Amino acid sequence: MVKLRLKRCGRKQRAVYRIVAIDVRSRREGRDLRKVGFYDPIKNQTYLNVPAILFFLERGAQPTRTVSNILKKADVFKELRFNQM
């Protein structure tokens, strides 16, 4: 099973996160299938590769709670519904 999960990067006390598609059996810093976005909680910036995210969501990938909240703010789930119609 594939999940969309945050992967920690950056310095000590200056965490930034990559949003990655990763196998559920992998650890947090493990090898990812694909990088699909970026999230900086300090500057409150996000970059999302929406076509790649939709690709994984359509094939059954489950986002974690935090990634799901980030995707809701960016209205990615609305695009997912339009693609399915």
CSV table of C-alpha atoms in Angstrom, one decimal:
chain,number,residue,atom,x,y,z
A,1,MET,CA,0.0,0.0,0.0
A,2,VAL,CA,1.2,3.5,-0.8
A,3,LYS,CA,0.8,6.5,1.4
A,4,LEU,CA,1.3,10.2,0.8
A,5,ARG,CA,3.5,11.2,3.8
A,6,LEU,CA,5.7,14.0,5.1
A,7,LYS,CA,9.5,13.4,5.0
A,8,ARG,CA,11.6,15.6,7.2
A,9,CYS,CA,14.4,17.7,5.7
A,10,GLY,CA,16.3,20.8,6.7
A,11,ARG,CA,18.4,21.8,9.7
A,12,LYS,CA,18.0,21.4,13.4
A,13,GLN,CA,15.1,23.6,14.7
A,14,ARG,CA,14.4,24.6,11.0
A,15,ALA,CA,12.4,21.6,9.7
A,16,VAL,CA,11.0,21.6,6.2
A,17,TYR,CA,9.1,18.7,4.8
A,18,ARG,CA,8.8,17.0,1.4
A,19,ILE,CA,5.5,15.4,0.6
A,20,VAL,CA,6.4,12.0,-0.8
A,21,ALA,CA,4.6,8.9,-2.1
A,22,ILE,CA,6.1,6.0,-0.1
A,23,ASP,CA,5.4,2.4,0.8
A,24,VAL,CA,3.7,2.0,4.2
A,25,ARG,CA,6.4,-0.4,5.4
A,26,SER,CA,9.1,2.1,4.9
A,27,ARG,CA,10.3,4.3,7.7
A,28,ARG,CA,9.9,8.1,7.7
A,29,GLU,CA,13.3,8.8,6.2
A,30,GLY,CA,13.2,5.7,3.9
A,31,ARG,CA,13.3,5.6,0.2
A,32,ASP,CA,10.4,7.2,-1.5
A,33,LEU,CA,8.6,6.3,-4.7
A,34,ARG,CA,8.3,9.9,-5.8
A,35,LYS,CA,8.5,13.4,-4.4
A,36,VAL,CA,5.2,15.1,-5.0
A,37,GLY,CA,5.4,18.3,-3.0
A,38,PHE,CA,7.1,20.5,-0.5
A,39,TYR,CA,5.9,22.1,2.8
A,40,ASP,CA,7.6,24.7,4.9
A,41,PRO,CA,5.7,25.2,8.2
A,42,ILE,CA,7.8,28.2,9.3
A,43,LYS,CA,7.2,30.3,6.2
A,44,ASN,CA,3.8,28.6,5.6
A,45,GLN,CA,4.7,27.8,2.0
A,46,THR,CA,3.6,24.8,0.0
A,47,TYR,CA,4.4,23.6,-3.4
A,48,LEU,CA,2.4,20.7,-4.8
A,49,ASN,CA,2.8,18.7,-8.0
A,50,VAL,CA,-0.9,18.3,-8.5
A,51,PRO,CA,-0.8,15.9,-11.5
A,52,ALA,CA,1.5,13.5,-9.6
A,53,ILE,CA,-0.6,13.7,-6.5
A,54,LEU,CA,-3.8,12.9,-8.5
A,55,PHE,CA,-2.0,10.0,-10.2
A,56,PHE,CA,-1.3,8.4,-6.8
A,57,LEU,CA,-4.7,9.2,-5.3
A,58,GLU,CA,-6.5,7.7,-8.3
A,59,ARG,CA,-4.5,4.5,-7.8
A,60,GLY,CA,-5.5,4.2,-4.1
A,61,ALA,CA,-2.8,6.0,-2.2
A,62,GLN,CA,-3.9,7.1,1.3
A,63,PRO,CA,-2.7,10.5,2.5
A,64,THR,CA,-1.8,10.9,6.2
A,65,ARG,CA,-3.9,13.3,8.3
A,66,THR,CA,-1.5,16.2,8.0
A,67,VAL,CA,-1.0,15.7,4.2
A,68,SER,CA,-4.7,15.5,3.8
A,69,ASN,CA,-5.2,18.8,5.6
A,70,ILE,CA,-2.5,20.4,3.3
A,71,LEU,CA,-4.3,19.0,0.2
A,72,LYS,CA,-7.7,20.2,1.4
A,73,LYS,CA,-6.3,23.8,1.7
A,74,ALA,CA,-5.1,23.6,-1.8
A,75,ASP,CA,-8.4,22.2,-3.1
A,76,VAL,CA,-6.7,19.1,-4.6
A,77,PHE,CA,-9.7,16.8,-3.7
A,78,LYS,CA,-12.0,19.0,-5.8
A,79,GLU,CA,-9.8,18.3,-8.8
A,80,LEU,CA,-9.8,14.6,-8.0
A,81,ARG,CA,-13.7,14.6,-8.2
A,82,PHE,CA,-13.7,16.4,-11.6
A,83,ASN,CA,-11.2,13.9,-13.0
A,84,GLN,CA,-13.3,11.0,-12.1
A,85,MET,CA,-16.5,12.4,-13.8
